[in-house]
Short mmCIF file of C-alpha atoms and ligand atoms in Angstrom, two decimals:
data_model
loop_
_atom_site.label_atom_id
_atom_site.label_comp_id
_atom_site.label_asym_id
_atom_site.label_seq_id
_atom_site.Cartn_x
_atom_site.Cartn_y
_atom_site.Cartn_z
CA UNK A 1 87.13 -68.57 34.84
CA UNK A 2 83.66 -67.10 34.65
CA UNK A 3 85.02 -63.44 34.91
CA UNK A 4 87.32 -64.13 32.24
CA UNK A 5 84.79 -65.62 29.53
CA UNK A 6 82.26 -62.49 30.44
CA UNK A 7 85.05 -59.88 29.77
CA UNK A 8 86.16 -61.78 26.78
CA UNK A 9 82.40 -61.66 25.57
CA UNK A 10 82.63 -58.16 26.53
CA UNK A 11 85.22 -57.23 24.67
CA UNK A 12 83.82 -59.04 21.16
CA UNK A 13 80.61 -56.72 21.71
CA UNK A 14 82.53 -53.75 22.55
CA UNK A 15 85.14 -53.47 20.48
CA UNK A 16 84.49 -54.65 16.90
CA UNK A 17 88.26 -55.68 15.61
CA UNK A 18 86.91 -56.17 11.97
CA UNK A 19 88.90 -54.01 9.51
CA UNK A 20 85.67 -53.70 7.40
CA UNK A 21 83.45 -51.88 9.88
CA UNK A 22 83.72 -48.33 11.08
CA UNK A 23 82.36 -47.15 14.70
CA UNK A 24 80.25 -44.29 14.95
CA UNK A 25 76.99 -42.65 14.16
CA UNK A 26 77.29 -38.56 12.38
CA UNK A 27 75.30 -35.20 12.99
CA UNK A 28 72.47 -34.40 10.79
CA UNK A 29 72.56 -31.07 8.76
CA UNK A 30 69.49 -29.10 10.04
CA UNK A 31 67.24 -29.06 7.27
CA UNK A 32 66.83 -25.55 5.68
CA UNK A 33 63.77 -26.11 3.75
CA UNK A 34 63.41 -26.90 0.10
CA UNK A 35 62.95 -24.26 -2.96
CA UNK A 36 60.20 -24.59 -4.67
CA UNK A 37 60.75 -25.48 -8.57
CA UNK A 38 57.50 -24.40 -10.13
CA UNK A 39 54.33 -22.00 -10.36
CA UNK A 40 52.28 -25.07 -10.90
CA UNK A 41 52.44 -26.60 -7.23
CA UNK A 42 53.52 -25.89 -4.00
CA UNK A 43 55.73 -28.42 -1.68
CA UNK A 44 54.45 -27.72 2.03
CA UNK A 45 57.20 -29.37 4.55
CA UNK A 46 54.76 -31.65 7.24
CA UNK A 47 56.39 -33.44 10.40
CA UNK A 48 54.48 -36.35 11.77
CA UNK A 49 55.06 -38.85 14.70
CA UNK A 50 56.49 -42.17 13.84
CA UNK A 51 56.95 -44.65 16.72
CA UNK A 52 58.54 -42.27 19.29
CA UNK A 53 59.88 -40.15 16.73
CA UNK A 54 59.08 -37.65 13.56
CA UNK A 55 59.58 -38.08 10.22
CA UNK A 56 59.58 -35.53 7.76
CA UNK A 57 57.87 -35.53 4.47
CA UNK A 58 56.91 -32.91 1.27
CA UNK A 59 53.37 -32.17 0.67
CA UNK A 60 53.30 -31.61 -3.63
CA UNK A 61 49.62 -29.46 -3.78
CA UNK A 62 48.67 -28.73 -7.17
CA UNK A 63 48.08 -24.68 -8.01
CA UNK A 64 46.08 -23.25 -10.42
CA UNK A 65 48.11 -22.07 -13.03
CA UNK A 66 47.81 -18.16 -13.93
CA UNK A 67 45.93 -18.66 -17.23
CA UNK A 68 42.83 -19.83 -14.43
CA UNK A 69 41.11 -16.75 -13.51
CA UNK A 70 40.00 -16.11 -9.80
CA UNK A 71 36.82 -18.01 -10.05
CA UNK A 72 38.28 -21.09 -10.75
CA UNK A 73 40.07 -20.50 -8.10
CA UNK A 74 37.36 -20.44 -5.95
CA UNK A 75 36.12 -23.55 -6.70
CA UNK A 76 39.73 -24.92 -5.40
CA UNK A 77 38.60 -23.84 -1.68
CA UNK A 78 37.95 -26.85 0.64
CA UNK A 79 38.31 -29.21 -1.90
CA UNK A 80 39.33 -32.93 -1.46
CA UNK A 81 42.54 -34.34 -3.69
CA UNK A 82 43.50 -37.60 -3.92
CA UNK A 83 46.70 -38.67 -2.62
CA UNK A 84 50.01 -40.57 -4.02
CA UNK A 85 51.97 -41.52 -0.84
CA UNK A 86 56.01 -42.23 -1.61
CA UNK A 87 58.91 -43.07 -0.62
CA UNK A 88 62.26 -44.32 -1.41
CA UNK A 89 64.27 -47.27 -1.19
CA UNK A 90 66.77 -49.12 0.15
CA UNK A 91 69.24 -46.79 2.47
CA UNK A 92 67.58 -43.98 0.26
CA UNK A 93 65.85 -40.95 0.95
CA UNK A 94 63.50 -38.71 -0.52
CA UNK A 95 65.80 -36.43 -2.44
CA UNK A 96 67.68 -39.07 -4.05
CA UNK A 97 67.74 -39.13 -8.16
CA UNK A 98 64.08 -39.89 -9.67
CA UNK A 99 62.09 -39.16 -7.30
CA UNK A 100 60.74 -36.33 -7.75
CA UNK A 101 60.12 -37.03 -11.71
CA UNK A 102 57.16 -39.47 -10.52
CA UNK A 103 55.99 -36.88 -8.33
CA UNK A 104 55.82 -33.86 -10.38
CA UNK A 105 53.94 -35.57 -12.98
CA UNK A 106 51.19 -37.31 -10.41
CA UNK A 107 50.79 -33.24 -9.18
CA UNK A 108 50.62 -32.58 -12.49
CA UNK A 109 47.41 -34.40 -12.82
CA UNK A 110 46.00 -32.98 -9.30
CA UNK A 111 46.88 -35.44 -7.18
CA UNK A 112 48.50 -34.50 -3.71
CA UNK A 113 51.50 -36.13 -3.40
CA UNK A 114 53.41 -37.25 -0.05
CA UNK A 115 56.89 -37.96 -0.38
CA UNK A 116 58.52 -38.64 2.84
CA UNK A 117 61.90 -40.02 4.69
CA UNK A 118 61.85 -43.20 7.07
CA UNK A 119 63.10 -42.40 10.40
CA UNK A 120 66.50 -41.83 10.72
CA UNK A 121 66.98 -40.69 7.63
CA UNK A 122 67.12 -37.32 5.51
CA UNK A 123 65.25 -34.73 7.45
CA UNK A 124 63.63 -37.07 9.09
CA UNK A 125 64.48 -37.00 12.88
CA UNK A 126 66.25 -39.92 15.40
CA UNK A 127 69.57 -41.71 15.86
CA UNK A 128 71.83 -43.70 14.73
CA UNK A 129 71.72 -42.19 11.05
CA UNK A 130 70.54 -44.39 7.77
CA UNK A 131 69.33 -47.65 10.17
CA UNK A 132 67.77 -49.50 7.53
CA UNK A 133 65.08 -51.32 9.70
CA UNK A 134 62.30 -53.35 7.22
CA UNK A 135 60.30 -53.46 10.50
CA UNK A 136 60.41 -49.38 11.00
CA UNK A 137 59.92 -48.78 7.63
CA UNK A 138 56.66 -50.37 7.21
CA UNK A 139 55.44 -48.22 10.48
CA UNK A 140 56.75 -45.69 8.88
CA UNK A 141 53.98 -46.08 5.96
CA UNK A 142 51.41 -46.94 8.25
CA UNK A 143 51.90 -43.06 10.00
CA UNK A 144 52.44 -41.24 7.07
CA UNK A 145 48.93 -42.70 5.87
CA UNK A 146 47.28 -42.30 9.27
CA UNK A 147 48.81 -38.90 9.45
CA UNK A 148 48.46 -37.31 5.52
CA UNK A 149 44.74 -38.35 5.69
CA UNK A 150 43.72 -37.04 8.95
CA UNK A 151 45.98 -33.00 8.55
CA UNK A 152 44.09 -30.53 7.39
CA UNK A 153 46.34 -28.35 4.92
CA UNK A 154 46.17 -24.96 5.05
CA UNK A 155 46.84 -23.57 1.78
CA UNK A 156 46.84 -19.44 2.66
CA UNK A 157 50.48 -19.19 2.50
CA UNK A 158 49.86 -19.15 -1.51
CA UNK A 159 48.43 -15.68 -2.77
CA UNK A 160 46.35 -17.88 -5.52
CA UNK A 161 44.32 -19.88 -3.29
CA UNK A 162 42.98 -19.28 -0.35
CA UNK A 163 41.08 -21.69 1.45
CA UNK A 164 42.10 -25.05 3.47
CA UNK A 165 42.01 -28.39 1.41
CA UNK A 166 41.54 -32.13 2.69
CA UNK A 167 43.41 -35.08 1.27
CA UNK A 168 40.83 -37.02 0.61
CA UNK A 169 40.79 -40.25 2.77
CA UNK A 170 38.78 -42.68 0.80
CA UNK A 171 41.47 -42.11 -2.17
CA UNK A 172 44.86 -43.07 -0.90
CA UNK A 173 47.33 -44.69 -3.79
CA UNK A 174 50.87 -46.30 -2.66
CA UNK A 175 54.27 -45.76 -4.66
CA UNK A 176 57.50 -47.43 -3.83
CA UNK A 177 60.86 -48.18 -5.56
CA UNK A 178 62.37 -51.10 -4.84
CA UNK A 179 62.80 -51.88 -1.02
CA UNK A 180 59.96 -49.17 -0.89
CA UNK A 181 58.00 -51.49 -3.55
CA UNK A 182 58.62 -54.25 -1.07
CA UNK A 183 56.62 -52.05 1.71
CA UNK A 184 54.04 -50.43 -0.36
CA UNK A 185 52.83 -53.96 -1.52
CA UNK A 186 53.73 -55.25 2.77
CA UNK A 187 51.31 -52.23 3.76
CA UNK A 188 48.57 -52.98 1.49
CA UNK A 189 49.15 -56.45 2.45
CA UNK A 190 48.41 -55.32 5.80
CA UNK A 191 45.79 -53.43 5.39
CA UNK A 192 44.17 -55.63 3.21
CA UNK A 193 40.28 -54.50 4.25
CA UNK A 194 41.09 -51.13 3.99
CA UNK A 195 38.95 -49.75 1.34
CA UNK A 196 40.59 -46.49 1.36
CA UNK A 197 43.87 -47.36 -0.05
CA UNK A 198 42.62 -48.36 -3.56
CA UNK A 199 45.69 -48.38 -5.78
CA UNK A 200 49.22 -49.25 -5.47
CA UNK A 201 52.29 -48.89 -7.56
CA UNK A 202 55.43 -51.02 -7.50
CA UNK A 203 58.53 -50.17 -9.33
CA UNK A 204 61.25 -52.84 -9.34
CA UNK A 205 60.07 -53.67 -5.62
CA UNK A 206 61.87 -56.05 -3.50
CA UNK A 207 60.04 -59.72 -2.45
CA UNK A 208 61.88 -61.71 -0.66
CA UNK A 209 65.94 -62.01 0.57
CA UNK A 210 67.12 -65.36 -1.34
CA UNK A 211 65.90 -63.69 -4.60
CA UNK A 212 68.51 -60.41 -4.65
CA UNK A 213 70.92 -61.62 -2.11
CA UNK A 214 71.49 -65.35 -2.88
CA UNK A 215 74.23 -64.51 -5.65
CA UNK A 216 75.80 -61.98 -3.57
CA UNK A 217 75.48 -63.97 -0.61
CA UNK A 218 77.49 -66.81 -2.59
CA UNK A 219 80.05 -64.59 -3.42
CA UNK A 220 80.41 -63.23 0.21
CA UNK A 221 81.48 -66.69 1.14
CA UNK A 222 80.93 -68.58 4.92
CA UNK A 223 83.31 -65.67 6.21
CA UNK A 224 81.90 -62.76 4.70
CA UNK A 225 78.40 -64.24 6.38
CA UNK A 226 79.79 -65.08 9.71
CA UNK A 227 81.22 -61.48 9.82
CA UNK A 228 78.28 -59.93 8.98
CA UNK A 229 76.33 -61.63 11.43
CA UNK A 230 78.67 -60.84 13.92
CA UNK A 231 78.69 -57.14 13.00
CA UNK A 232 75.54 -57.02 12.92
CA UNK A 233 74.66 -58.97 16.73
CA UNK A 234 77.64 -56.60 18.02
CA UNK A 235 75.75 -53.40 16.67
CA UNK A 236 72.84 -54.85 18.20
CA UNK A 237 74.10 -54.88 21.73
CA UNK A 238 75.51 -51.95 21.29
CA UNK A 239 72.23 -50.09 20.32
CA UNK A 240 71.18 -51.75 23.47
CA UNK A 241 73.58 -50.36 25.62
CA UNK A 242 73.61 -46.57 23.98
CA UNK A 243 77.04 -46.54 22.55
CA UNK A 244 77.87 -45.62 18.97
CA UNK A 245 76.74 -47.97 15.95
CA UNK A 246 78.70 -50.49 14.19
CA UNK A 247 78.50 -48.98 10.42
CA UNK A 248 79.62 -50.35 7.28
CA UNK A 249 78.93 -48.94 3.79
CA UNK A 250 75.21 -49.05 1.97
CA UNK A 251 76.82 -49.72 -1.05
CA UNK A 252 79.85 -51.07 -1.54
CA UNK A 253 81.96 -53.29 -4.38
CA UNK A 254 82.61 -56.89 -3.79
CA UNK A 255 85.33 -57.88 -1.46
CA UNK A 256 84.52 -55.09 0.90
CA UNK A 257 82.48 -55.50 3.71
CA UNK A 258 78.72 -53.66 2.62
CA UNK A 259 74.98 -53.92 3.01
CA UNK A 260 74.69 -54.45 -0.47
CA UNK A 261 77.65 -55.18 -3.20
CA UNK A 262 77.98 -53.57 -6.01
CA UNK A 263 80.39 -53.32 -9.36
CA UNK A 264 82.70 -50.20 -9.06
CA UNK A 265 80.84 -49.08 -12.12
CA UNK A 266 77.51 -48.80 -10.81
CA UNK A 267 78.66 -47.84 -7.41
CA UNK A 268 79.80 -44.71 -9.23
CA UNK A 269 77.06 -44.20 -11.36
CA UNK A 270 74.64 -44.50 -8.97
CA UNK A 271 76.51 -41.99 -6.30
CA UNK A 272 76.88 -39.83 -9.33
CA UNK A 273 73.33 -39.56 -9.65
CA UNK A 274 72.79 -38.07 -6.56
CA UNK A 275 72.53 -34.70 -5.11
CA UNK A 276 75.95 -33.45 -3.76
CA UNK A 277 74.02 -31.44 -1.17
CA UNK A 278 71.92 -34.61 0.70
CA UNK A 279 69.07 -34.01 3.28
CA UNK A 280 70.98 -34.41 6.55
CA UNK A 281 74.14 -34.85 5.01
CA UNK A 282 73.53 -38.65 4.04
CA UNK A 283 76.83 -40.67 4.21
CA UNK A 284 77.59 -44.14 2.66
CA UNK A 285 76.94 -46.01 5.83
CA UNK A 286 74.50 -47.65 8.00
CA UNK A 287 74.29 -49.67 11.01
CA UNK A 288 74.90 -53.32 11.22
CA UNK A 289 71.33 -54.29 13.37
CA UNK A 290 69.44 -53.85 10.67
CA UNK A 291 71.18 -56.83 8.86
CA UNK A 292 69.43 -58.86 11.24
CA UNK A 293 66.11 -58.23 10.39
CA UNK A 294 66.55 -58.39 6.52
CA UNK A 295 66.19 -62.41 6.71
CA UNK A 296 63.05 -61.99 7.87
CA UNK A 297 61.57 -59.64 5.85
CA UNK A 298 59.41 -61.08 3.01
CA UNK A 299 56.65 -58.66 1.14
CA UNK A 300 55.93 -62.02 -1.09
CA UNK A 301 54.72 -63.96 1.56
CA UNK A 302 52.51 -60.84 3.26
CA UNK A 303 51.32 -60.92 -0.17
CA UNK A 304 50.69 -64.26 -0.33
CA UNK A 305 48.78 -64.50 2.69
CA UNK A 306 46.77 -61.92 2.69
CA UNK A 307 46.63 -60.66 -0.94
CA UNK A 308 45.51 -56.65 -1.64
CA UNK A 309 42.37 -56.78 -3.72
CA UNK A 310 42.79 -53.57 -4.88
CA UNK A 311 44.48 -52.88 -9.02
CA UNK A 312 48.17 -53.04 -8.53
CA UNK A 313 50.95 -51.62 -10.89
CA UNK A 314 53.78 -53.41 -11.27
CA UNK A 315 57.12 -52.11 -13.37
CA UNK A 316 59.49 -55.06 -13.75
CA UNK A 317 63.56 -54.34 -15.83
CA UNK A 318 64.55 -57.34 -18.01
CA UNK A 319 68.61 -56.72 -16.73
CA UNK A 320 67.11 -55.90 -12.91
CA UNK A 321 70.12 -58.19 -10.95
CA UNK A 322 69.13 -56.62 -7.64
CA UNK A 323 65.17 -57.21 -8.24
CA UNK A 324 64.90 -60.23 -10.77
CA UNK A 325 61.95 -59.98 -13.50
CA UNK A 326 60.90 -63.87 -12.54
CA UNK A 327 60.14 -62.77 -9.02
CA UNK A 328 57.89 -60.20 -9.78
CA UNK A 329 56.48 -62.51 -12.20
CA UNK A 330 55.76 -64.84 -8.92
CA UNK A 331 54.08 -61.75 -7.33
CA UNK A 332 51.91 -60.84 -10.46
CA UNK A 333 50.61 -64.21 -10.81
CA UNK A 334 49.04 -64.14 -6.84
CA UNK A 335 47.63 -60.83 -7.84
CA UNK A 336 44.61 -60.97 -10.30
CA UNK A 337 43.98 -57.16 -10.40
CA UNK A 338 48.00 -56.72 -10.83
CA UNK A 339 49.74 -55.41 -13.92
CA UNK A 340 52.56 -55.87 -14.86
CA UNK A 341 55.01 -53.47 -17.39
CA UNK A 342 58.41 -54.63 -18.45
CA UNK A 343 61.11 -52.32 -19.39
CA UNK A 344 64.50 -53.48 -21.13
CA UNK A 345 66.39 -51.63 -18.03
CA UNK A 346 68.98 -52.62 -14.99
CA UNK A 347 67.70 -51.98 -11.51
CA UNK A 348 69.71 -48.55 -11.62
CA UNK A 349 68.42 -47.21 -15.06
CA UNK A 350 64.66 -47.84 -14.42
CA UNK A 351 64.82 -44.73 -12.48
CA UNK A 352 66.83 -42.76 -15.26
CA UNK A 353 65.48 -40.49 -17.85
CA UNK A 354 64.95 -43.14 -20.53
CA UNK A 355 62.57 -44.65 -18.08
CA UNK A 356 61.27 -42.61 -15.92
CA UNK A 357 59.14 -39.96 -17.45
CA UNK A 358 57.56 -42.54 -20.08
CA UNK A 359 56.42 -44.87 -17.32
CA UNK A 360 55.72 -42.02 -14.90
CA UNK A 361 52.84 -41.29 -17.41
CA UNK A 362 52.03 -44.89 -17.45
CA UNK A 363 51.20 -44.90 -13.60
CA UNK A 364 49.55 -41.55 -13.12
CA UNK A 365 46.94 -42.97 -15.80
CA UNK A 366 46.59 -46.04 -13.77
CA UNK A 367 46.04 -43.58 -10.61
CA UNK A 368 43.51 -41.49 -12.22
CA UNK A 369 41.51 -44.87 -13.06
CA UNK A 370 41.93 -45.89 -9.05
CA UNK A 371 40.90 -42.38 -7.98
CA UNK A 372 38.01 -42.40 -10.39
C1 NAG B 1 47.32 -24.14 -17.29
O1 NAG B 1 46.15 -24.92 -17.32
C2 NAG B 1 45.62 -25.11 -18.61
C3 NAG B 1 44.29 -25.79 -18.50
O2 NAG B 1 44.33 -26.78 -17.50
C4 NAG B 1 46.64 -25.88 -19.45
O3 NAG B 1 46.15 -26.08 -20.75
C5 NAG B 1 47.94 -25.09 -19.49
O4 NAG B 1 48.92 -25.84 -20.19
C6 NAG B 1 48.43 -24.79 -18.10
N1 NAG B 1 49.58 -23.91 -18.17
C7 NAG B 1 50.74 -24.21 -17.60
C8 NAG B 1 51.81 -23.19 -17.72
O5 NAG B 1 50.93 -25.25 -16.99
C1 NAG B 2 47.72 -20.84 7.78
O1 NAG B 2 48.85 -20.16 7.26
C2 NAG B 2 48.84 -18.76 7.60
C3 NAG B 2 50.02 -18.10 6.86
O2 NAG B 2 51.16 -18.86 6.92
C4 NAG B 2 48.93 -18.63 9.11
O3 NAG B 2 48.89 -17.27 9.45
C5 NAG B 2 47.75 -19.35 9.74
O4 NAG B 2 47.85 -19.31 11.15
C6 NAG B 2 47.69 -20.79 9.29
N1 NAG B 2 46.48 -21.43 9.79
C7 NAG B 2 46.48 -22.65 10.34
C8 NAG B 2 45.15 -23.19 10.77
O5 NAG B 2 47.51 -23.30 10.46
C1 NAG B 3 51.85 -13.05 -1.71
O1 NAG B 3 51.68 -11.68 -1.97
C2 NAG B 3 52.50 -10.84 -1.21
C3 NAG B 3 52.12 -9.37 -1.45
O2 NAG B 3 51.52 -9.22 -2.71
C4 NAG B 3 53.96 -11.12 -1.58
O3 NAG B 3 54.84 -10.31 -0.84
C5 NAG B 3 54.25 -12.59 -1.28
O4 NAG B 3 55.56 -12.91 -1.68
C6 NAG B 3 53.29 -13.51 -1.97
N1 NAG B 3 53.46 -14.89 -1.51
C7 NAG B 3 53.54 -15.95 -2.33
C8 NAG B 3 53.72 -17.26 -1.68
O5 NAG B 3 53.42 -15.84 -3.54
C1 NAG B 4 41.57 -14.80 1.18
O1 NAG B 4 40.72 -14.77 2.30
C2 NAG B 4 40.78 -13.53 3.00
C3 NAG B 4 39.93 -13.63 4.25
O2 NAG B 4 38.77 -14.36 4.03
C4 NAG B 4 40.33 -12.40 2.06
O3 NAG B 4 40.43 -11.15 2.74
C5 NAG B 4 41.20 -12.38 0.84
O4 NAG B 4 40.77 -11.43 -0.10
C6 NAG B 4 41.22 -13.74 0.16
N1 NAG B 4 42.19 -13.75 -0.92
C7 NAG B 4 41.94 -14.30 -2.14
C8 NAG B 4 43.05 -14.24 -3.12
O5 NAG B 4 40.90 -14.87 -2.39
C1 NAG B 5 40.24 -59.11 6.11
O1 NAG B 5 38.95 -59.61 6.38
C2 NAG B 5 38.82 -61.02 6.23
C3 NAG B 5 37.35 -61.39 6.42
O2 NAG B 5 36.82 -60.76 7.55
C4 NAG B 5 39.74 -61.71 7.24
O3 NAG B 5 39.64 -63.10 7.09
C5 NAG B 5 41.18 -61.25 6.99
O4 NAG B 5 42.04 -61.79 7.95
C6 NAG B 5 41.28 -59.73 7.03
N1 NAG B 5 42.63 -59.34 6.61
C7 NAG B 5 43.47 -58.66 7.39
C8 NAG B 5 44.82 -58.37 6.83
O5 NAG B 5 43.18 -58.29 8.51
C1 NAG B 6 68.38 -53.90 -24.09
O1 NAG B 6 69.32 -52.91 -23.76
C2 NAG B 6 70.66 -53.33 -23.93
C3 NAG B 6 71.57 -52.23 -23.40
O2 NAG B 6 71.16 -50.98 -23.80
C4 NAG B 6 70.91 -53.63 -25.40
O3 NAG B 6 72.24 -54.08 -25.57
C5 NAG B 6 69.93 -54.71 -25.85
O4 NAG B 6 70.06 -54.92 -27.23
C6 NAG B 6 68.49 -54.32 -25.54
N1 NAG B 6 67.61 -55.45 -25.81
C7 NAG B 6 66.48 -55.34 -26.48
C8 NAG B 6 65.67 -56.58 -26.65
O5 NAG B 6 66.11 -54.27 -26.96
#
């Protein structure tokens, strides 16, 4: 009897009968290196350790521009920039759309910037591809800001400038995009009586589970739920015991079985947007486990417990479904040195070109007060 009910277990764990999940991890494309866009600033590539792994990230350094003659140059040896650390959101990398608008224009104002991948995604090294782990993620920011402010850059692989430059530890500002605005404000959270961080920006960020995923959740029904869970416990086990990941889509429209739901209409738009050539040859799927962890992941109540002290910037869309207005309302209210600027914009146009570069400006002035 006893044999029977442990290979019946076994088989549930093993073989996941669900039509809506897929078995199996893929191959990363070995990153090539990335081409830089512009005279005005280099992008170094820098790999640094991350729990037992590395993750990869691009080092924006600001050049002077040819109309500064060599002496000016000069006085750009061994200096000390300030640093914007970023990164992307939810089952996102670092060359997804938008990014790199925010970053060009904080380089643009000599800030270093440090846009990097979580672990296990984009060029960013470890198995099973796109897990979408809360718990790594925040680790993830906690190394890149132990790591960015402690590397010495050398900066002689540019004819211009010719000396080594420090990021400068005592000026460390956060960016994140919503599920990375959720970590940046989690981080700062945590490192509450860490002077050195001293400004952080949140775009759309996500607070808390019920908010974004209690419609959806509705809609998924007691089914939907109970197969999720199950996915995601048999994915578990299965990352326990080394065999390949349960997977369903990142993104998906409702009725199918997907981390988070979509309308065909912004499913496309938002796939659309991205590069057809993706760092590591992102695919529209991620392992169930990290389901598991999602309840428990609140950046509200880090926030509430151990509020940041330092200015924070907060950029909130009127039509935001996925990130509601209200809830960063909530946020901006336990915040006194928080800001808040509200755009008439869905979570998916925020990052879009009647957005961005506007409201890029908008934060890059409130970094160059922090950095002050
Ligand atoms: C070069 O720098 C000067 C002074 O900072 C600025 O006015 C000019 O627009 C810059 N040129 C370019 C091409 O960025
Ligand atoms: C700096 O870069 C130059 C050229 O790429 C290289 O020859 C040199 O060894 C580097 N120095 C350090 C300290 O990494
Ligand atoms: C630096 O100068 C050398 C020789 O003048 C040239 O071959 C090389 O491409 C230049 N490197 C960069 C990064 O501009
Ligand atoms: C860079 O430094 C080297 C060694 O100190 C020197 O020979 C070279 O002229 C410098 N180049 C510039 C552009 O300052
Ligand atoms: C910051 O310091 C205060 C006072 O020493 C302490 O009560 C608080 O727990 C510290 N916060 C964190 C996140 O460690
Ligand atoms: C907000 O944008 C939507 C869609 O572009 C538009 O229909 C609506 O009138 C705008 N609302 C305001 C207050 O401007």
């Amino acid at each position: 009897m006893l044999t029977w009910v442990v290979v019946a277990l076994a088989i549930l764990v093993l073989v996941p009968l669900d039509p809506g999940v897929r078995v199996g991890d893929f191959e990363p494309t070995p990153y090539t290196g990335k081409v830089n866009p512009s005279p005005n600033y280099m992008i170094q590539d820098h790999y640094f350790q991350s729990g037992d792994l590395h993750c990869h990230g691009w080092l924006y350094l600001p050049l002077p521009n040819s109309t500064e003659d060599a002496s000016s140059s000069n006085n750009n040896n061994n200096e000390k920039l300030p640093v914007v650390i970023m990164a992307s959101g939810f089952g996102e990398q670092k060359d997804f759309f938008g990014f790199d608008v925010y970053a060009e224009e904080f380089v643009s104002r000599g800030f270093a910037v440090f846009l990097f991948d979580y672990r296990n995604f984009g060029a960013s090294k470890g198995h099973p591809r796109n897990l979408v782990s809360p718990k790594r993620h925040v680790q993830d920011w906690q190394s890149a800001i132990d790591y960015i402010t402690t590397a010495t850059i050398n900066k002689s692989n540019n004819n211009n400038s010719n000396g080594t430059i420090t990021v400068d530890s005592q000026r460390i500002g956060l960016w994140g995009m919503s599920f990375g605005g959720g970590h940046v404000l989690t981080v700062a959270s945590q490192r509450q009586n860490d002077t050195r961080i001293v400004g952080v920006v949140a775009q759309a960020p996500f607070l808390k589970t019920s908010a974004s995923t209690k419609k959806s959740s509705k809609k998924r029904g007691k089914l939907g739920k109970f197969r999720l869970l199950l996915a995601g416990l048999q994915d578990a086990a299965r990352g326990y015991m080394g065999l390949p990941p349960v997977v369903i889509p990142i993104l998906g429209i409702k009725g199918q079985l997907a981390m988070m739901p979509s309308t065909p209409k912004n499913l496309e738009a938002y796939l659309a947007q991205q590069p057809t050539l993706k760092l590591g040859g992102w695919r529209n799927q991620a392992p169930t486990r990290g389901l598991l962890e999602l309840k428990f992941y609140c950046p509200m109540e880090s926030v509430r417990q151990n509020p940041p002290r330092i200015p924070v910037f907060l950029v909130s869309g009127t039509r935001d479904a996925v990130c509601p207005s209200h809830v960063i309302e909530q946020v901006h209210q336990l915040l006194p040195q928080s800001q808040v600027i509200t755009r008439n914009a869905s979570h998916l146009e925020i990052m879009g070109p009647d957005h961005a570069p506007q409201v890029g400006q908008k934060m890059a002035n409130f970094f160059e007060d922090c950095f002050r």
